[in-house]
Short mmCIF file of C-alpha atoms (C1' of nucleotides) in Angstrom, two decimals:
data_model
loop_
_atom_site.label_atom_id
_atom_site.label_comp_id
_atom_site.label_asym_id
_atom_site.label_seq_id
_atom_site.Cartn_x
_atom_site.Cartn_y
_atom_site.Cartn_z
CA UNK A 28 108.94 44.01 106.58
CA UNK A 29 110.13 44.10 103.02
CA UNK A 30 111.50 40.77 102.01
CA UNK A 31 113.44 42.05 99.05
CA UNK A 32 115.59 43.90 101.55
CA UNK A 33 118.16 41.18 101.41
CA UNK A 34 120.83 43.43 102.74
CA UNK A 35 119.90 44.60 106.15
CA UNK A 36 121.72 45.68 109.22
CA UNK A 37 123.50 42.98 111.17
CA UNK A 38 121.62 41.35 114.02
CA UNK A 39 122.01 43.30 117.20
CA UNK A 40 123.14 46.50 115.50
CA UNK A 41 120.94 49.54 115.20
CA UNK A 42 120.25 52.21 112.62
CA UNK A 43 119.62 55.59 114.11
CA UNK A 44 117.22 57.78 112.14
CA UNK A 45 117.22 61.57 112.51
CA UNK A 46 114.55 61.78 115.21
CA UNK A 47 116.44 59.39 117.40
CA UNK A 48 119.81 60.90 116.58
CA UNK A 49 118.51 64.01 118.27
CA UNK A 50 118.14 62.13 121.54
CA UNK A 51 121.60 60.67 121.17
CA UNK A 52 123.08 64.12 120.64
CA UNK A 53 121.29 65.41 123.69
CA UNK A 54 122.58 62.51 125.74
CA UNK A 55 126.15 63.06 124.61
CA UNK A 56 125.89 66.76 125.25
CA UNK A 57 124.70 66.29 128.83
CA UNK A 58 127.38 63.71 129.52
CA UNK A 59 130.11 66.06 128.29
CA UNK A 60 128.73 68.98 130.31
CA UNK A 61 128.62 66.99 133.53
CA UNK A 62 132.03 65.47 132.94
CA UNK A 63 133.39 68.97 132.56
CA UNK A 64 131.70 70.05 135.77
CA UNK A 65 133.28 67.14 137.63
CA UNK A 66 136.60 67.75 135.86
CA UNK A 67 136.87 64.51 133.92
CA UNK A 68 138.81 64.58 130.65
CA UNK A 69 137.85 62.69 127.54
CA UNK A 70 139.70 59.65 126.30
CA UNK A 71 139.08 58.05 122.93
CA UNK A 72 140.45 54.66 122.11
CA UNK A 73 140.49 52.16 119.26
CA UNK A 74 137.62 49.91 118.31
CA UNK A 75 139.81 46.84 118.66
CA UNK A 76 142.68 45.72 120.82
CA UNK A 77 144.88 42.68 121.15
CA UNK A 78 142.72 39.88 122.50
CA UNK A 79 145.26 39.40 125.24
CA UNK A 80 144.28 42.69 126.85
CA UNK A 81 140.74 41.55 127.57
CA UNK A 82 141.72 38.06 128.57
CA UNK A 83 144.07 39.50 131.13
CA UNK A 84 142.04 42.37 132.51
CA UNK A 85 138.40 41.45 132.06
CA UNK A 86 139.27 37.94 133.16
CA UNK A 87 139.70 34.60 131.43
CA UNK A 88 136.82 33.05 133.34
CA UNK A 89 134.28 35.79 132.75
CA UNK A 90 131.24 35.34 130.58
CA UNK A 91 132.42 38.13 128.31
CA UNK A 92 135.76 36.60 127.49
CA UNK A 93 134.53 33.03 127.29
CA UNK A 94 131.70 33.43 124.85
CA UNK A 95 130.83 36.99 123.96
CA UNK A 96 133.82 38.52 122.22
CA UNK A 97 134.16 39.29 118.54
CA UNK A 98 137.61 37.87 118.03
CA UNK A 99 139.42 37.47 114.72
CA UNK A 100 142.89 37.16 113.28
CA UNK A 101 144.49 39.93 111.26
CA UNK A 102 146.72 39.24 108.28
CA UNK A 103 149.71 38.97 110.51
CA UNK A 104 148.08 36.25 112.52
CA UNK A 105 147.60 38.35 115.64
CA UNK A 106 144.42 37.75 117.57
CA UNK A 107 142.36 40.93 117.81
CA UNK A 108 139.05 41.64 119.54
CA UNK A 109 136.39 44.31 119.17
CA UNK A 110 136.28 45.98 122.56
CA UNK A 111 133.54 44.53 124.80
CA UNK A 112 134.16 47.10 127.53
CA UNK A 113 136.20 50.21 128.14
CA UNK A 114 138.19 49.85 131.33
CA UNK A 115 140.95 47.64 129.86
CA UNK A 116 141.70 50.15 127.13
CA UNK A 117 141.74 53.03 129.58
CA UNK A 118 144.19 51.21 131.80
CA UNK A 119 146.32 50.26 128.81
CA UNK A 120 146.45 53.91 127.73
CA UNK A 121 147.31 54.99 131.23
CA UNK A 122 150.28 52.65 131.33
CA UNK A 123 151.37 52.98 127.71
CA UNK A 124 151.44 56.79 127.67
CA UNK A 125 152.83 57.23 131.14
CA UNK A 126 149.83 59.25 132.21
CA UNK A 127 150.81 58.82 135.86
CA UNK A 128 153.54 61.36 135.24
CA UNK A 129 150.99 64.07 134.55
CA UNK A 130 149.57 64.03 138.04
CA UNK A 131 149.06 61.65 140.92
CA UNK A 132 145.35 61.48 140.14
CA UNK A 133 143.76 61.15 136.74
CA UNK A 134 140.06 61.49 135.98
CA UNK A 135 138.84 60.33 132.59
CA UNK A 136 135.64 59.62 130.73
CA UNK A 137 134.77 58.05 127.42
CA UNK A 138 131.83 57.59 125.09
CA UNK A 139 132.47 54.55 122.95
CA UNK A 140 130.83 51.71 121.07
CA UNK A 141 131.19 48.23 122.53
CA UNK A 142 130.65 44.82 120.99
CA UNK A 143 129.42 41.60 122.53
CA UNK A 144 128.09 38.57 120.76
CA UNK A 145 124.94 37.77 122.72
CA UNK A 146 121.37 37.13 121.71
CA UNK A 147 119.77 40.56 121.41
CA UNK A 148 116.79 41.39 123.56
CA UNK A 149 115.26 44.44 125.16
CA UNK A 150 118.06 46.81 126.13
CA UNK A 151 120.73 44.48 124.83
CA UNK A 152 122.52 44.80 121.54
CA UNK A 153 125.60 43.35 119.94
CA UNK A 154 126.89 46.78 119.15
CA UNK A 155 126.00 49.19 121.89
CA UNK A 156 127.25 52.42 123.36
CA UNK A 157 128.58 53.12 126.78
CA UNK A 158 129.83 56.14 128.53
CA UNK A 159 132.23 55.48 131.34
CA UNK A 160 134.22 57.33 133.96
CA UNK A 161 137.46 56.18 135.53
CA UNK A 162 139.52 57.71 138.31
CA UNK A 163 143.06 56.45 138.59
CA UNK A 164 145.33 57.18 141.52
CA UNK A 165 143.10 57.57 144.52
CA UNK A 166 141.78 54.98 146.93
CA UNK A 167 139.48 57.43 148.67
CA UNK A 168 135.85 56.35 149.02
CA UNK A 169 135.06 59.97 148.24
CA UNK A 170 135.96 59.10 144.69
CA UNK A 171 133.54 56.17 144.65
CA UNK A 172 130.81 58.45 145.95
CA UNK A 173 131.70 61.13 143.43
CA UNK A 174 131.48 58.65 140.58
CA UNK A 175 128.02 57.60 141.66
CA UNK A 176 126.91 61.18 142.07
CA UNK A 177 128.23 61.99 138.60
CA UNK A 178 126.12 59.30 136.97
CA UNK A 179 123.03 60.27 138.95
CA UNK A 180 123.45 63.91 137.93
CA UNK A 181 123.56 62.87 134.29
CA UNK A 182 120.41 60.76 134.66
CA UNK A 183 118.65 63.61 136.39
CA UNK A 184 119.64 66.18 133.78
CA UNK A 185 118.23 63.92 131.07
CA UNK A 186 114.92 63.58 132.88
CA UNK A 187 115.45 59.93 133.78
CA UNK A 188 113.61 59.05 136.97
CA UNK A 189 113.41 55.92 139.05
CA UNK A 190 117.06 54.88 139.08
CA UNK A 191 118.05 52.84 142.11
CA UNK A 192 121.56 52.45 143.42
CA UNK A 193 122.87 49.18 144.81
CA UNK A 194 126.22 49.03 146.54
CA UNK A 195 128.37 46.41 148.19
CA UNK A 196 131.97 45.78 149.12
CA UNK A 197 133.76 42.60 148.15
CA UNK A 198 136.93 43.54 149.98
CA UNK A 199 140.59 43.62 149.13
CA UNK A 200 142.37 40.46 147.88
CA UNK A 201 143.01 39.34 151.47
CA UNK A 202 139.50 39.54 152.82
CA UNK A 203 138.12 38.39 149.50
CA UNK A 204 140.10 35.22 150.01
CA UNK A 205 138.74 34.79 153.53
CA UNK A 206 135.27 35.24 152.23
CA UNK A 207 135.66 32.80 149.37
CA UNK A 208 136.88 30.21 151.85
CA UNK A 209 133.73 30.71 153.91
CA UNK A 210 131.52 30.70 150.85
CA UNK A 211 132.99 27.44 149.63
CA UNK A 212 132.37 25.89 153.02
CA UNK A 213 128.77 26.95 152.78
CA UNK A 214 128.40 25.73 149.21
CA UNK A 215 130.13 22.36 149.43
CA UNK A 216 127.26 20.46 151.03
CA UNK A 217 124.66 21.86 148.60
CA UNK A 218 126.83 21.89 145.51
CA UNK A 219 125.11 18.90 143.92
CA UNK A 220 121.79 20.71 144.00
CA UNK A 221 123.10 23.71 142.09
CA UNK A 222 122.98 24.26 138.34
CA UNK A 223 125.74 23.09 136.03
CA UNK A 224 127.14 26.59 135.57
CA UNK A 225 127.40 27.06 139.29
CA UNK A 226 129.27 23.80 139.66
CA UNK A 227 131.87 25.10 137.24
CA UNK A 228 131.96 28.47 138.93
CA UNK A 229 132.69 26.78 142.21
CA UNK A 230 136.15 26.10 140.82
CA UNK A 231 136.68 29.10 138.54
CA UNK A 232 134.95 31.97 140.30
CA UNK A 233 132.79 31.04 143.29
CA UNK A 234 131.83 34.65 143.96
CA UNK A 235 129.69 34.70 140.88
CA UNK A 236 127.49 31.89 142.13
CA UNK A 237 125.82 34.62 144.18
CA UNK A 238 124.68 36.17 140.90
CA UNK A 239 122.90 33.04 139.77
CA UNK A 240 119.18 33.62 139.42
CA UNK A 241 118.26 29.95 139.26
CA UNK A 242 119.77 29.06 142.57
CA UNK A 243 119.06 32.33 144.27
CA UNK A 244 116.73 31.00 146.93
CA UNK A 245 119.21 28.32 147.93
CA UNK A 246 121.71 31.05 148.70
CA UNK A 247 119.68 33.15 151.09
CA UNK A 248 121.66 32.04 154.07
CA UNK A 249 125.02 32.24 152.29
CA UNK A 250 127.65 34.30 154.08
CA UNK A 251 127.83 37.97 153.15
CA UNK A 252 130.97 39.63 151.86
CA UNK A 253 130.68 42.55 154.24
CA UNK A 254 130.92 40.24 157.25
CA UNK A 255 134.38 39.18 156.16
CA UNK A 256 135.92 42.57 155.44
CA UNK A 257 139.22 43.42 157.11
CA UNK A 258 139.35 46.55 159.22
CA UNK A 259 140.59 48.75 156.39
CA UNK A 260 137.97 47.54 153.96
CA UNK A 261 135.29 47.84 156.63
CA UNK A 262 136.22 51.46 157.23
CA UNK A 263 136.40 52.13 153.49
CA UNK A 264 132.88 50.83 153.04
CA UNK A 265 131.41 52.70 155.98
CA UNK A 266 133.11 55.87 154.83
CA UNK A 267 131.59 55.41 151.39
CA UNK A 268 128.15 55.08 152.92
CA UNK A 269 128.75 58.19 154.97
CA UNK A 270 129.81 60.16 151.90
CA UNK A 271 126.79 59.00 149.97
CA UNK A 272 124.66 60.20 152.85
CA UNK A 273 126.38 63.58 152.75
CA UNK A 274 125.46 63.86 149.10
CA UNK A 275 121.87 62.89 149.82
CA UNK A 276 122.09 59.78 147.66
CA UNK A 277 119.65 57.00 148.49
CA UNK A 278 121.04 53.51 148.03
CA UNK A 279 120.54 49.90 149.02
CA UNK A 280 123.28 47.67 150.31
CA UNK A 281 122.97 44.45 148.37
CA UNK A 282 125.22 41.85 149.99
CA UNK A 283 124.83 39.52 147.01
CA UNK A 284 126.14 42.08 144.53
CA UNK A 285 129.53 40.91 143.28
CA UNK A 286 129.71 41.95 139.58
CA UNK A 287 130.86 39.80 136.73
CA UNK A 288 134.37 41.03 136.05
CA UNK A 289 137.46 39.69 137.72
CA UNK A 290 139.21 42.93 138.48
CA UNK A 291 136.88 44.42 141.06
CA UNK A 292 137.99 45.04 144.65
CA UNK A 293 136.23 46.67 147.58
CA UNK A 294 133.44 48.92 146.30
CA UNK A 295 131.03 47.58 143.70
CA UNK A 296 127.80 49.26 142.65
CA UNK A 297 125.11 49.22 140.02
CA UNK A 298 122.31 51.44 138.75
CA UNK A 299 119.06 49.65 138.07
CA UNK A 300 115.65 50.61 136.75
CA UNK A 301 112.45 48.62 136.84
CA UNK A 302 111.19 49.65 133.40
CA UNK A 303 114.00 48.07 131.46
CA UNK A 304 112.62 44.53 131.37
CA UNK A 305 114.88 41.65 132.23
CA UNK A 306 118.03 43.66 131.65
CA UNK A 307 117.36 46.10 134.43
CA UNK A 308 120.90 47.33 134.88
CA UNK A 309 121.57 50.76 133.41
CA UNK A 310 125.15 50.80 134.55
CA UNK A 311 127.58 49.48 137.03
CA UNK A 312 131.13 49.54 138.20
CA UNK A 313 133.42 49.57 141.14
CA UNK A 314 136.91 49.79 142.39
CA UNK A 315 139.77 47.94 140.71
CA UNK A 316 142.79 48.66 142.87
CA UNK A 317 144.89 45.77 141.58
CA UNK A 318 144.35 45.94 137.83
CA UNK A 319 146.98 48.47 136.85
CA UNK A 320 149.76 46.66 138.61
CA UNK A 321 148.48 43.37 137.26
CA UNK A 322 148.81 44.73 133.73
CA UNK A 323 152.38 45.82 134.29
CA UNK A 324 152.01 49.30 135.75
CA UNK A 325 152.82 50.62 139.21
CA UNK A 326 150.64 49.65 142.12
CA UNK A 327 147.84 52.20 141.62
CA UNK A 328 144.29 52.28 142.99
CA UNK A 329 141.44 53.05 140.62
CA UNK A 330 137.67 53.18 140.43
CA UNK A 331 135.15 53.55 137.64
CA UNK A 332 131.99 52.43 135.93
CA UNK A 333 130.20 52.15 132.62
CA UNK A 334 126.63 53.07 131.74
CA UNK A 335 124.69 51.64 128.82
CA UNK A 336 123.49 54.51 126.69
CA UNK A 337 121.04 52.39 124.72
CA UNK A 338 119.36 51.58 128.00
CA UNK A 339 119.39 55.21 129.03
CA UNK A 340 117.66 56.00 125.77
CA UNK A 341 114.81 53.66 126.71
CA UNK A 342 114.32 55.66 129.90
CA UNK A 343 114.59 59.13 128.42
CA UNK A 344 111.44 61.19 128.01
CA UNK A 345 110.61 62.58 124.57
CA UNK A 346 112.35 65.83 123.78
CA UNK A 347 111.47 68.55 121.34
CA UNK A 348 114.59 69.46 119.52
CA UNK A 349 115.71 72.07 117.09
CA UNK A 350 113.41 70.92 114.36
CA UNK A 351 113.01 73.08 111.32
CA UNK A 352 114.98 75.62 109.33
CA UNK A 353 115.03 79.40 109.10
CA UNK A 354 114.26 79.93 105.46
CA UNK A 355 113.01 77.96 102.47
CA UNK A 356 113.36 79.52 99.03
CA UNK A 357 110.63 79.05 96.46
CA UNK A 358 111.46 79.87 92.84
CA UNK A 359 109.16 80.05 89.88
CA UNK A 360 111.23 79.77 86.73
CA UNK A 361 114.66 78.80 85.55
CA UNK A 362 116.28 82.22 86.00
CA UNK A 363 114.71 82.77 89.38
CA UNK A 364 116.00 79.40 90.38
CA UNK A 365 119.55 80.52 89.72
CA UNK A 366 118.94 83.75 91.65
CA UNK A 367 117.50 81.72 94.51
CA UNK A 368 120.46 79.39 94.43
CA UNK A 369 122.83 82.32 94.81
CA UNK A 370 120.77 83.87 97.57
CA UNK A 371 120.72 80.54 99.37
CA UNK A 372 124.48 80.41 99.42
CA UNK A 373 124.71 83.95 100.82
CA UNK A 374 122.14 83.26 103.51
CA UNK A 375 124.05 80.22 104.61
CA UNK A 376 127.22 82.24 104.88
CA UNK A 377 125.30 84.56 107.18
CA UNK A 378 124.54 81.60 109.39
CA UNK A 379 120.94 80.95 108.44
CA UNK A 380 119.73 77.42 108.13
CA UNK A 381 118.03 77.27 104.75
CA UNK A 382 117.23 75.28 101.67
CA UNK A 383 115.44 75.32 98.35
CA UNK A 384 113.80 72.99 95.85
CA UNK A 385 115.92 70.85 93.55
CA UNK A 386 113.20 68.98 91.72
CA UNK A 387 111.69 71.78 89.59
CA UNK A 388 108.48 71.29 91.46
CA UNK A 389 105.34 73.38 91.24
CA UNK A 390 105.02 76.38 93.51
CA UNK A 391 102.42 74.55 95.52
CA UNK A 392 104.69 71.60 96.02
CA UNK A 393 107.52 73.91 96.99
CA UNK A 394 105.34 75.56 99.62
CA UNK A 395 104.32 72.19 100.93
CA UNK A 396 107.97 71.34 101.23
CA UNK A 397 108.63 74.60 103.06
CA UNK A 398 105.89 73.68 105.48
CA UNK A 399 107.18 70.16 105.88
CA UNK A 400 110.65 71.50 106.57
CA UNK A 401 109.14 73.65 109.30
CA UNK A 402 110.65 76.78 107.82
CA UNK A 403 110.01 80.01 109.70
CA UNK A 404 110.21 82.03 106.50
CA UNK A 405 109.64 81.39 102.84
CA UNK A 406 111.30 83.58 100.24
CA UNK A 407 109.61 83.68 96.85
CA UNK A 408 111.43 84.70 93.70
CA UNK A 409 109.64 84.91 90.37
CA UNK A 410 109.82 86.88 87.18
CA UNK A 411 107.96 89.89 88.59
CA UNK A 412 110.19 90.10 91.63
CA UNK A 413 113.33 89.78 89.59
CA UNK A 414 112.30 92.65 87.32
CA UNK A 415 111.98 94.92 90.31
CA UNK A 416 114.97 93.61 92.24
CA UNK A 417 112.90 92.36 95.18
CA UNK A 418 111.83 89.10 96.79
CA UNK A 419 108.69 88.22 98.66
CA UNK A 420 109.21 87.24 102.25
CA UNK A 421 106.45 85.24 103.89
CA UNK A 422 106.16 84.32 107.53
CA UNK A 423 104.98 80.75 107.70
CA UNK A 424 103.49 81.26 111.14
CA UNK A 425 101.37 84.35 110.50
CA UNK A 426 101.02 84.01 106.76
CA UNK A 427 102.03 87.67 106.39
CA UNK A 428 103.97 88.48 103.28
CA UNK A 429 105.87 91.58 102.17
CA UNK A 430 108.33 92.66 99.56
CA UNK A 431 111.96 93.14 100.49
CA UNK A 432 114.87 94.33 98.38
CA UNK A 433 116.95 91.49 97.04
CA UNK A 434 120.05 92.07 99.10
CA UNK A 435 121.38 90.37 102.16
CA UNK A 436 121.18 93.41 104.40
CA UNK A 437 117.52 94.08 103.73
CA UNK A 438 116.55 90.44 104.17
CA UNK A 439 118.53 90.11 107.36
CA UNK A 440 116.99 93.23 108.83
CA UNK A 441 113.49 92.13 108.02
CA UNK A 442 113.98 88.70 109.55
CA UNK A 443 115.68 89.86 112.72
CA UNK A 444 113.18 92.70 113.18
CA UNK A 445 110.47 90.11 113.64
CA UNK A 446 112.58 88.39 116.27
CA UNK A 447 112.73 84.68 116.65
"C1'" G B 27 124.03 28.91 122.47
"C1'" U B 28 118.51 27.39 124.33
"C1'" G B 29 113.15 28.48 124.36
"C1'" A B 30 108.54 31.04 123.00
"C1'" A B 31 105.77 34.47 120.10
"C1'" U B 32 105.32 37.22 115.65
"C1'" G B 33 106.24 38.28 110.07
"C1'" U B 34 100.32 41.50 105.08
"C1'" A B 35 101.94 48.82 101.43
"C1'" G B 36 107.15 53.49 103.86
"C1'" C B 37 104.42 53.26 109.13
"C1'" U B 38 100.13 51.25 112.29
"C1'" C B 39 96.77 47.49 111.31
"C1'" A B 40 92.15 44.69 108.70
"C1'" A B 41 90.68 40.42 105.52
"C1'" U B 42 84.29 35.24 108.52
"C1'" C B 43 85.05 28.34 108.60
"C1'" G B 44 90.36 27.81 103.38
"C1'" G B 45 86.61 30.94 98.73
"C1'" U B 46 85.99 36.93 93.83
"C1'" A B 47 90.73 40.91 91.59
"C1'" A B 48 94.25 41.40 99.61
"C1'" G B 49 91.64 46.58 102.18
"C1'" A B 50 91.77 51.02 105.61
"C1'" G B 51 94.11 55.08 108.33
"C1'" C B 52 98.59 57.89 108.38
"C1'" G B 53 102.44 59.24 105.01
"C1'" C B 54 103.77 60.14 99.73
"C1'" U B 55 102.36 62.34 94.56
"C1'" G B 56 98.88 65.27 91.85
"C1'" G B 57 94.32 68.13 91.43
"C1'" A B 58 90.18 71.41 93.27
"C1'" C B 59 93.30 76.81 93.90
"C1'" U B 60 97.02 77.41 85.96
"C1'" G B 61 102.06 82.64 91.52
"C1'" U B 62 101.31 80.61 97.78
"C1'" G B 63 101.89 75.87 102.86
"C1'" G B 64 98.68 74.07 107.01
"C1'" C B 65 92.32 72.69 106.96
"C1'" U B 66 88.79 70.20 103.67
"C1'" C B 67 87.36 67.31 99.39
"C1'" C B 68 88.81 64.26 95.03
"C1'" A B 69 92.18 61.17 92.48
"C1'" G B 70 96.77 58.38 91.96
"C1'" A B 71 101.19 55.59 93.00
"C1'" G B 72 102.73 51.89 96.24
"C1'" G B 73 102.01 44.34 97.84
"C1'" U B 74 105.47 38.10 94.51
"C1'" U B 75 101.01 38.51 102.09
"C1'" G B 76 109.39 37.41 104.72
"C1'" G B 77 111.45 33.16 101.43
"C1'" G B 78 111.00 27.92 99.79
"C1'" G B 79 108.23 23.49 99.62
"C1'" G B 80 103.66 20.63 100.67
"C1'" U B 81 98.08 19.59 101.24
"C1'" U B 82 93.76 21.35 98.28
"C1'" C B 83 89.52 22.63 92.79
"C1'" A B 84 91.28 26.95 95.65
"C1'" A B 85 96.20 29.15 100.76
"C1'" U B 86 97.27 35.71 103.78
"C1'" U B 87 94.54 31.53 106.26
"C1'" C B 88 96.37 24.53 107.23
"C1'" C B 89 101.39 21.58 107.49
"C1'" C B 90 106.93 21.33 107.07
"C1'" C B 91 111.62 23.80 106.38
"C1'" U B 92 114.25 28.33 106.35
"C1'" C B 93 115.27 33.47 107.30
"C1'" A B 94 114.24 37.74 110.16
"C1'" U B 95 112.33 40.34 114.30
"C1'" U B 96 110.75 40.57 119.36
"C1'" C B 97 110.69 38.81 124.31
"C1'" A B 98 112.72 35.54 127.83
"C1'" C B 99 116.88 32.08 129.63
"C1'" C B 100 122.32 32.40 130.38
"C1'" C B 101 124.90 36.88 131.40
"C1'" C B 102 125.55 41.75 131.23
"C1'" A B 103 125.63 47.96 129.78
#
RNA sequence: GUGAAUGUAGCUCAAUCGGUAAGAGCGCUGGACUGUGGCUCCAGAGGUUGGGGGUUCAAUUCCCCUCAUUCACCCCA
């Protein structure tokens, strides 16, 4: 690595060079196509929000809010934060713009950059991209199943194989409370043997102790959330499973899956992949029936998820994109260069992708460049050609070369006659 | 925030036990072919060995500090 490169990109951010940009474009394109098919509309929202929004919705006690946010003060002294996740902004928009008045059910998606201040590692960055889908207004488990199906369709279309789906239900606020009571009873006698973090979580958010990897084996016999579901939640969860079966989606019920954010209720799920290293989660989400009311809106059920696009990229197979241009123009002297420059402009107007030399290079170098650019055709203009009002047109695949009149119609005909 | 590993040309990597003037492949530039790409051959450019300090007659090599990257922990997408 060059040491004199004193200015480099910030830790945890990534530069995307053309070859990789191609994969990103492909990913975005597939996401948009599938979202359209499922009738989700795009939402775009600001890079930063009032810190308060995330504290309230993501949750004061979550890892994200406690130590991962990029928070700063603006000149007016307001505390602002670079968005660490999308759902809070979507909900804010929903309330702020009265979107509920458009229809009883709203289906949205987004593709946005997120920011979290963690140590980077495989599949984890400080600036990263997520796409997400959110459905506001329906409590049907059909929606939960649809959301999962939507993500799986996107993975499939991109050639990503080996995704596994984990689901669980953590119940509504009532049964969640019942469960937490039972969990605390189970934990109390063994609390001293747990790690420091878990001891804190016992007070702040006992559910998340189930996530702890250190103490995992001590929790094998912990009570399961699904055993404490009320009748409604029980039915909701079994309906979800039934709908997933209808759609032919294979999944595992993971009773220890609780998710890290405060706002989840009932359905939670995640997409995991074994080739991602330690950060094996490609995406995850769930239902958040209480969040909108909590943030000042009407009591409205909702469900959604986010998928890490940087992680998807790691799983995507190589693709051969639209590399190359239609025409490269080689010119041999000053006057021809001007003629070529004019021709170039006309060809572009006609919709051809083309270019020429700007370095006054030798003909050989110009041909090399044409080859490097993967041009299908090379047009040569020199003194001789100019005298006779023609250009030479060479196919870079076959090497065949012929003279064509120097006018757009003749060139176009010759190129399209050979097909693509 | 904690830990470990790794930093040599644009990229991927060499350099014996510390010993000449740090090499190769790919890529780049030019030539062989003075108006024709790819293939081949030849030549050239490109390095303060991440940075700083120390040990030594001598450091890419050993020691310390620092920075960066990677992987893992925590946690998440």
